Amino acid sequence: GSIEVGFSPHDDPEQMLLSLINSARRSVHVQAYAFTSQPIAKELIAAASRGVEVSVLADAKMNKRGNRALELLLVAGVPLRFETAYAAAHNKLIIVDAATSACALATGSYNFTWSAANRNAENVMIVRGNCPLVKHYLDNWQRHEREATRVRKFPFVTP
């Protein structure tokens, strides 16, 4: 496979993630600690509108008040679940087309926020073509999804 890396604020990790989501043909699974990026939300919605299965997990405490990005996902019908079982659900990743030879994984410290793109020192690594690794991440994502709570509206009230 191949590896691509980006460091904010000097590189453009958000554009790397937008391109990755745009490349999806079957599925996109997102796991986020903080998620306020409207460009990423809009790209996920575009993927869903072209028939890609899109699902998002996010940390409940960081996102429970709602924000425009997550509200856009809800309005568009993108499944959104909050992780409530942990002090912090600190994973930051995007899994694309895990069940195909075009499998890819983006991970790193990068939160899906304006600050991560413009103010923080963050990193993103995209691994393409290492399908056993991507499958391992998907298995963990699915475990977290089973434990998470579906979000239907904001403000979110922890069950």
JSON list of C-alpha atoms in Angstrom, two decimals:
[
{"chain": "A", "resi": 1, "resn": "GLY", "atom": "CA", "xyz": [0.00, 0.00, 0.00]},
{"chain": "A", "resi": 2, "resn": "SER", "atom": "CA", "xyz": [0.92, 3.63, 0.34]},
{"chain": "A", "resi": 3, "resn": "ILE", "atom": "CA", "xyz": [1.10, 6.19, 3.11]},
{"chain": "A", "resi": 4, "resn": "GLU", "atom": "CA", "xyz": [0.41, 9.93, 2.87]},
{"chain": "A", "resi": 5, "resn": "VAL", "atom": "CA", "xyz": [1.05, 12.31, 5.76]},
{"chain": "A", "resi": 6, "resn": "GLY", "atom": "CA", "xyz": [0.08, 15.89, 6.48]},
{"chain": "A", "resi": 7, "resn": "PHE", "atom": "CA", "xyz": [0.80, 18.28, 9.33]},
{"chain": "A", "resi": 8, "resn": "SER", "atom": "CA", "xyz": [-1.26, 21.31, 10.26]},
{"chain": "A", "resi": 9, "resn": "PRO", "atom": "CA", "xyz": [-1.11, 24.18, 10.06]},
{"chain": "A", "resi": 10, "resn": "HIS", "atom": "CA", "xyz": [1.65, 23.93, 7.40]},
{"chain": "A", "resi": 11, "resn": "ASP", "atom": "CA", "xyz": [0.05, 21.31, 5.18]},
{"chain": "A", "resi": 12, "resn": "ASP", "atom": "CA", "xyz": [-3.65, 20.95, 4.49]},
{"chain": "A", "resi": 13, "resn": "PRO", "atom": "CA", "xyz": [-4.88, 17.83, 6.31]},
{"chain": "A", "resi": 14, "resn": "GLU", "atom": "CA", "xyz": [-8.51, 18.85, 5.90]},
{"chain": "A", "resi": 15, "resn": "GLN", "atom": "CA", "xyz": [-8.12, 18.82, 2.11]},
{"chain": "A", "resi": 16, "resn": "MET", "atom": "CA", "xyz": [-6.47, 15.40, 2.37]},
{"chain": "A", "resi": 17, "resn": "LEU", "atom": "CA", "xyz": [-9.53, 14.14, 4.28]},
{"chain": "A", "resi": 18, "resn": "LEU", "atom": "CA", "xyz": [-11.96, 15.76, 1.86]},
{"chain": "A", "resi": 19, "resn": "SER", "atom": "CA", "xyz": [-10.22, 14.04, -1.06]},
{"chain": "A", "resi": 20, "resn": "LEU", "atom": "CA", "xyz": [-10.26, 10.73, 0.78]},
{"chain": "A", "resi": 21, "resn": "ILE", "atom": "CA", "xyz": [-14.01, 10.98, 1.46]},
{"chain": "A", "resi": 22, "resn": "ASN", "atom": "CA", "xyz": [-14.60, 12.00, -2.15]},
{"chain": "A", "resi": 23, "resn": "SER", "atom": "CA", "xyz": [-12.81, 8.84, -3.30]},
{"chain": "A", "resi": 24, "resn": "ALA", "atom": "CA", "xyz": [-15.23, 6.58, -1.39]},
{"chain": "A", "resi": 25, "resn": "ARG", "atom": "CA", "xyz": [-17.41, 4.32, -3.50]},
{"chain": "A", "resi": 26, "resn": "ARG", "atom": "CA", "xyz": [-18.99, 1.99, -0.92]},
{"chain": "A", "resi": 27, "resn": "SER", "atom": "CA", "xyz": [-18.53, 3.12, 2.68]},
{"chain": "A", "resi": 28, "resn": "VAL", "atom": "CA", "xyz": [-17.18, 5.79, 5.01]},
{"chain": "A", "resi": 29, "resn": "HIS", "atom": "CA", "xyz": [-16.96, 5.20, 8.76]},
{"chain": "A", "resi": 30, "resn": "VAL", "atom": "CA", "xyz": [-15.95, 8.19, 10.89]},
{"chain": "A", "resi": 31, "resn": "GLN", "atom": "CA", "xyz": [-14.88, 8.27, 14.51]},
{"chain": "A", "resi": 32, "resn": "ALA", "atom": "CA", "xyz": [-14.28, 11.72, 15.99]},
{"chain": "A", "resi": 33, "resn": "TYR", "atom": "CA", "xyz": [-13.45, 13.33, 19.28]},
{"chain": "A", "resi": 34, "resn": "ALA", "atom": "CA", "xyz": [-14.38, 16.87, 18.19]},
{"chain": "A", "resi": 35, "resn": "PHE", "atom": "CA", "xyz": [-16.29, 17.42, 14.95]},
{"chain": "A", "resi": 36, "resn": "THR", "atom": "CA", "xyz": [-17.18, 20.96, 13.88]},
{"chain": "A", "resi": 37, "resn": "SER", "atom": "CA", "xyz": [-15.81, 21.00, 10.32]},
{"chain": "A", "resi": 38, "resn": "GLN", "atom": "CA", "xyz": [-18.63, 21.93, 7.95]},
{"chain": "A", "resi": 39, "resn": "PRO", "atom": "CA", "xyz": [-16.52, 21.10, 4.87]},
{"chain": "A", "resi": 40, "resn": "ILE", "atom": "CA", "xyz": [-16.00, 17.54, 6.15]},
{"chain": "A", "resi": 41, "resn": "ALA", "atom": "CA", "xyz": [-19.70, 17.24, 7.04]},
{"chain": "A", "resi": 42, "resn": "LYS", "atom": "CA", "xyz": [-20.70, 18.47, 3.58]},
{"chain": "A", "resi": 43, "resn": "GLU", "atom": "CA", "xyz": [-18.33, 16.02, 1.89]},
{"chain": "A", "resi": 44, "resn": "LEU", "atom": "CA", "xyz": [-19.81, 13.16, 3.94]},
{"chain": "A", "resi": 45, "resn": "ILE", "atom": "CA", "xyz": [-23.30, 14.27, 2.89]},
{"chain": "A", "resi": 46, "resn": "ALA", "atom": "CA", "xyz": [-22.18, 14.36, -0.75]},
{"chain": "A", "resi": 47, "resn": "ALA", "atom": "CA", "xyz": [-20.83, 10.82, -0.39]},
{"chain": "A", "resi": 48, "resn": "ALA", "atom": "CA", "xyz": [-24.12, 9.64, 1.11]},
{"chain": "A", "resi": 49, "resn": "SER", "atom": "CA", "xyz": [-26.07, 11.32, -1.69]},
{"chain": "A", "resi": 50, "resn": "ARG", "atom": "CA", "xyz": [-24.12, 9.33, -4.28]},
{"chain": "A", "resi": 51, "resn": "GLY", "atom": "CA", "xyz": [-25.00, 6.07, -2.54]},
{"chain": "A", "resi": 52, "resn": "VAL", "atom": "CA", "xyz": [-22.03, 5.62, -0.22]},
{"chain": "A", "resi": 53, "resn": "GLU", "atom": "CA", "xyz": [-22.89, 4.18, 3.21]},
{"chain": "A", "resi": 54, "resn": "VAL", "atom": "CA", "xyz": [-21.79, 6.86, 5.71]},
{"chain": "A", "resi": 55, "resn": "SER", "atom": "CA", "xyz": [-21.84, 6.51, 9.51]},
{"chain": "A", "resi": 56, "resn": "VAL", "atom": "CA", "xyz": [-20.39, 8.80, 12.17]},
{"chain": "A", "resi": 57, "resn": "LEU", "atom": "CA", "xyz": [-19.40, 8.15, 15.78]},
{"chain": "A", "resi": 58, "resn": "ALA", "atom": "CA", "xyz": [-18.45, 11.09, 17.99]},
{"chain": "A", "resi": 59, "resn": "ASP", "atom": "CA", "xyz": [-17.56, 11.72, 21.61]},
{"chain": "A", "resi": 60, "resn": "ALA", "atom": "CA", "xyz": [-20.75, 12.63, 23.50]},
{"chain": "A", "resi": 61, "resn": "LYS", "atom": "CA", "xyz": [-19.23, 15.13, 25.92]},
{"chain": "A", "resi": 62, "resn": "MET", "atom": "CA", "xyz": [-17.38, 17.12, 23.26]},
{"chain": "A", "resi": 63, "resn": "ASN", "atom": "CA", "xyz": [-20.35, 17.31, 20.90]},
{"chain": "A", "resi": 64, "resn": "LYS", "atom": "CA", "xyz": [-23.56, 17.03, 22.95]},
{"chain": "A", "resi": 65, "resn": "ARG", "atom": "CA", "xyz": [-24.59, 20.67, 22.64]},
{"chain": "A", "resi": 66, "resn": "GLY", "atom": "CA", "xyz": [-24.64, 20.29, 18.91]},
{"chain": "A", "resi": 67, "resn": "ASN", "atom": "CA", "xyz": [-22.96, 22.28, 16.25]},
{"chain": "A", "resi": 68, "resn": "ARG", "atom": "CA", "xyz": [-23.68, 23.18, 12.67]},
{"chain": "A", "resi": 69, "resn": "ALA", "atom": "CA", "xyz": [-21.57, 20.37, 11.20]},
{"chain": "A", "resi": 70, "resn": "LEU", "atom": "CA", "xyz": [-23.31, 17.59, 13.11]},
{"chain": "A", "resi": 71, "resn": "GLU", "atom": "CA", "xyz": [-26.71, 19.20, 12.59]},
{"chain": "A", "resi": 72, "resn": "LEU", "atom": "CA", "xyz": [-26.06, 19.14, 8.83]},
{"chain": "A", "resi": 73, "resn": "LEU", "atom": "CA", "xyz": [-25.39, 15.40, 9.06]},
{"chain": "A", "resi": 74, "resn": "LEU", "atom": "CA", "xyz": [-28.60, 14.78, 11.02]},
{"chain": "A", "resi": 75, "resn": "VAL", "atom": "CA", "xyz": [-30.74, 16.82, 8.62]},
{"chain": "A", "resi": 76, "resn": "ALA", "atom": "CA", "xyz": [-29.24, 14.90, 5.68]},
{"chain": "A", "resi": 77, "resn": "GLY", "atom": "CA", "xyz": [-30.07, 11.58, 7.34]},
{"chain": "A", "resi": 78, "resn": "VAL", "atom": "CA", "xyz": [-26.49, 10.49, 7.98]},
{"chain": "A", "resi": 79, "resn": "PRO", "atom": "CA", "xyz": [-26.47, 8.11, 10.97]},
{"chain": "A", "resi": 80, "resn": "LEU", "atom": "CA", "xyz": [-24.83, 9.81, 13.94]},
{"chain": "A", "resi": 81, "resn": "ARG", "atom": "CA", "xyz": [-24.09, 8.08, 17.22]},
{"chain": "A", "resi": 82, "resn": "PHE", "atom": "CA", "xyz": [-22.46, 9.42, 20.36]},
{"chain": "A", "resi": 83, "resn": "GLU", "atom": "CA", "xyz": [-20.05, 7.40, 22.43]},
{"chain": "A", "resi": 84, "resn": "THR", "atom": "CA", "xyz": [-21.16, 7.66, 26.05]},
{"chain": "A", "resi": 85, "resn": "ALA", "atom": "CA", "xyz": [-19.33, 4.72, 27.65]},
{"chain": "A", "resi": 86, "resn": "TYR", "atom": "CA", "xyz": [-15.94, 6.42, 27.98]},
{"chain": "A", "resi": 87, "resn": "ALA", "atom": "CA", "xyz": [-14.46, 9.37, 29.83]},
{"chain": "A", "resi": 88, "resn": "ALA", "atom": "CA", "xyz": [-13.25, 10.44, 26.37]},
{"chain": "A", "resi": 89, "resn": "ALA", "atom": "CA", "xyz": [-13.84, 8.75, 23.03]},
{"chain": "A", "resi": 90, "resn": "HIS", "atom": "CA", "xyz": [-10.62, 10.20, 21.66]},
{"chain": "A", "resi": 91, "resn": "ASN", "atom": "CA", "xyz": [-10.31, 8.28, 18.38]},
{"chain": "A", "resi": 92, "resn": "LYS", "atom": "CA", "xyz": [-9.96, 10.35, 15.23]},
{"chain": "A", "resi": 93, "resn": "LEU", "atom": "CA", "xyz": [-10.26, 8.32, 12.07]},
{"chain": "A", "resi": 94, "resn": "ILE", "atom": "CA", "xyz": [-11.95, 7.85, 8.74]},
{"chain": "A", "resi": 95, "resn": "ILE", "atom": "CA", "xyz": [-12.26, 4.39, 7.20]},
{"chain": "A", "resi": 96, "resn": "VAL", "atom": "CA", "xyz": [-13.07, 4.27, 3.48]},
{"chain": "A", "resi": 97, "resn": "ASP", "atom": "CA", "xyz": [-14.18, 1.26, 1.44]},
{"chain": "A", "resi": 98, "resn": "ALA", "atom": "CA", "xyz": [-12.90, -1.25, 4.00]},
{"chain": "A", "resi": 99, "resn": "ALA", "atom": "CA", "xyz": [-14.38, -4.23, 2.14]},
{"chain": "A", "resi": 100, "resn": "THR", "atom": "CA", "xyz": [-12.70, -3.43, -1.19]},
{"chain": "A", "resi": 101, "resn": "SER", "atom": "CA", "xyz": [-9.20, -3.39, -2.61]},
{"chain": "A", "resi": 102, "resn": "ALA", "atom": "CA", "xyz": [-9.43, 0.43, -2.49]},
{"chain": "A", "resi": 103, "resn": "CYS", "atom": "CA", "xyz": [-9.47, 0.31, 1.32]},
{"chain": "A", "resi": 104, "resn": "ALA", "atom": "CA", "xyz": [-8.05, 3.33, 3.15]},
{"chain": "A", "resi": 105, "resn": "LEU", "atom": "CA", "xyz": [-7.65, 4.61, 6.69]},
{"chain": "A", "resi": 106, "resn": "ALA", "atom": "CA", "xyz": [-6.99, 8.15, 7.90]},
{"chain": "A", "resi": 107, "resn": "THR", "atom": "CA", "xyz": [-5.86, 8.53, 11.50]},
{"chain": "A", "resi": 108, "resn": "GLY", "atom": "CA", "xyz": [-3.73, 10.77, 13.68]},
{"chain": "A", "resi": 109, "resn": "SER", "atom": "CA", "xyz": [-4.17, 13.56, 16.19]},
{"chain": "A", "resi": 110, "resn": "TYR", "atom": "CA", "xyz": [-6.25, 15.69, 13.81]},
{"chain": "A", "resi": 111, "resn": "ASN", "atom": "CA", "xyz": [-9.69, 16.64, 15.15]},
{"chain": "A", "resi": 112, "resn": "PHE", "atom": "CA", "xyz": [-12.28, 17.56, 12.55]},
{"chain": "A", "resi": 113, "resn": "THR", "atom": "CA", "xyz": [-12.29, 21.24, 13.55]},
{"chain": "A", "resi": 114, "resn": "TRP", "atom": "CA", "xyz": [-11.25, 24.69, 12.33]},
{"chain": "A", "resi": 115, "resn": "SER", "atom": "CA", "xyz": [-8.67, 24.91, 15.12]},
{"chain": "A", "resi": 116, "resn": "ALA", "atom": "CA", "xyz": [-7.04, 21.65, 14.06]},
{"chain": "A", "resi": 117, "resn": "ALA", "atom": "CA", "xyz": [-6.69, 23.00, 10.54]},
{"chain": "A", "resi": 118, "resn": "ASN", "atom": "CA", "xyz": [-5.56, 26.52, 11.40]},
{"chain": "A", "resi": 119, "resn": "ARG", "atom": "CA", "xyz": [-4.24, 26.90, 14.95]},
{"chain": "A", "resi": 120, "resn": "ASN", "atom": "CA", "xyz": [-3.00, 23.57, 16.25]},
{"chain": "A", "resi": 121, "resn": "ALA", "atom": "CA", "xyz": [0.00, 21.39, 15.49]},
{"chain": "A", "resi": 122, "resn": "GLU", "atom": "CA", "xyz": [-1.76, 18.20, 14.31]},
{"chain": "A", "resi": 123, "resn": "ASN", "atom": "CA", "xyz": [-1.04, 15.23, 12.08]},
{"chain": "A", "resi": 124, "resn": "VAL", "atom": "CA", "xyz": [-2.93, 13.00, 9.67]},
{"chain": "A", "resi": 125, "resn": "MET", "atom": "CA", "xyz": [-1.73, 9.76, 8.13]},
{"chain": "A", "resi": 126, "resn": "ILE", "atom": "CA", "xyz": [-3.66, 8.09, 5.32]},
{"chain": "A", "resi": 127, "resn": "VAL", "atom": "CA", "xyz": [-2.85, 4.43, 4.71]},
{"chain": "A", "resi": 128, "resn": "ARG", "atom": "CA", "xyz": [-4.12, 3.01, 1.42]},
{"chain": "A", "resi": 129, "resn": "GLY", "atom": "CA", "xyz": [-4.12, -0.62, 0.32]},
{"chain": "A", "resi": 130, "resn": "ASN", "atom": "CA", "xyz": [-3.32, -2.24, 3.68]},
{"chain": "A", "resi": 131, "resn": "CYS", "atom": "CA", "xyz": [-6.71, -3.95, 3.94]},
{"chain": "A", "resi": 132, "resn": "PRO", "atom": "CA", "xyz": [-5.90, -6.17, 6.97]},
{"chain": "A", "resi": 133, "resn": "LEU", "atom": "CA", "xyz": [-5.03, -3.01, 8.95]},
{"chain": "A", "resi": 134, "resn": "VAL", "atom": "CA", "xyz": [-8.13, -1.20, 7.71]},
{"chain": "A", "resi": 135, "resn": "LYS", "atom": "CA", "xyz": [-10.29, -4.22, 8.62]},
{"chain": "A", "resi": 136, "resn": "HIS", "atom": "CA", "xyz": [-8.82, -4.22, 12.13]},
{"chain": "A", "resi": 137, "resn": "TYR", "atom": "CA", "xyz": [-9.82, -0.57, 12.55]},
{"chain": "A", "resi": 138, "resn": "LEU", "atom": "CA", "xyz": [-13.29, -1.30, 11.13]},
{"chain": "A", "resi": 139, "resn": "ASP", "atom": "CA", "xyz": [-13.78, -4.15, 13.62]},
{"chain": "A", "resi": 140, "resn": "ASN", "atom": "CA", "xyz": [-12.97, -1.74, 16.46]},
{"chain": "A", "resi": 141, "resn": "TRP", "atom": "CA", "xyz": [-15.24, 0.93, 14.96]},
{"chain": "A", "resi": 142, "resn": "GLN", "atom": "CA", "xyz": [-18.10, -1.59, 14.83]},
{"chain": "A", "resi": 143, "resn": "ARG", "atom": "CA", "xyz": [-17.53, -2.53, 18.48]},
{"chain": "A", "resi": 144, "resn": "HIS", "atom": "CA", "xyz": [-17.79, 1.15, 19.41]},
{"chain": "A", "resi": 145, "resn": "GLU", "atom": "CA", "xyz": [-20.89, 1.57, 17.24]},
{"chain": "A", "resi": 146, "resn": "ARG", "atom": "CA", "xyz": [-22.67, -1.23, 19.14]},
{"chain": "A", "resi": 147, "resn": "GLU", "atom": "CA", "xyz": [-21.99, 0.62, 22.42]},
{"chain": "A", "resi": 148, "resn": "ALA", "atom": "CA", "xyz": [-22.94, 4.07, 21.12]},
{"chain": "A", "resi": 149, "resn": "THR", "atom": "CA", "xyz": [-26.26, 5.93, 21.36]},
{"chain": "A", "resi": 150, "resn": "ARG", "atom": "CA", "xyz": [-28.10, 7.11, 18.24]},
{"chain": "A", "resi": 151, "resn": "VAL", "atom": "CA", "xyz": [-28.49, 10.88, 18.07]},
{"chain": "A", "resi": 152, "resn": "ARG", "atom": "CA", "xyz": [-31.80, 12.15, 16.75]},
{"chain": "A", "resi": 153, "resn": "LYS", "atom": "CA", "xyz": [-31.68, 15.84, 17.82]},
{"chain": "A", "resi": 154, "resn": "PHE", "atom": "CA", "xyz": [-29.77, 18.48, 19.73]},
{"chain": "A", "resi": 155, "resn": "PRO", "atom": "CA", "xyz": [-29.26, 19.20, 22.52]},
{"chain": "A", "resi": 156, "resn": "PHE", "atom": "CA", "xyz": [-28.32, 15.60, 23.21]},
{"chain": "A", "resi": 157, "resn": "VAL", "atom": "CA", "xyz": [-29.32, 14.26, 26.60]},
{"chain": "A", "resi": 158, "resn": "THR", "atom": "CA", "xyz": [-27.09, 11.44, 27.87]},
{"chain": "A", "resi": 159, "resn": "PRO", "atom": "CA", "xyz": [-29.18, 8.34, 28.56]}
]
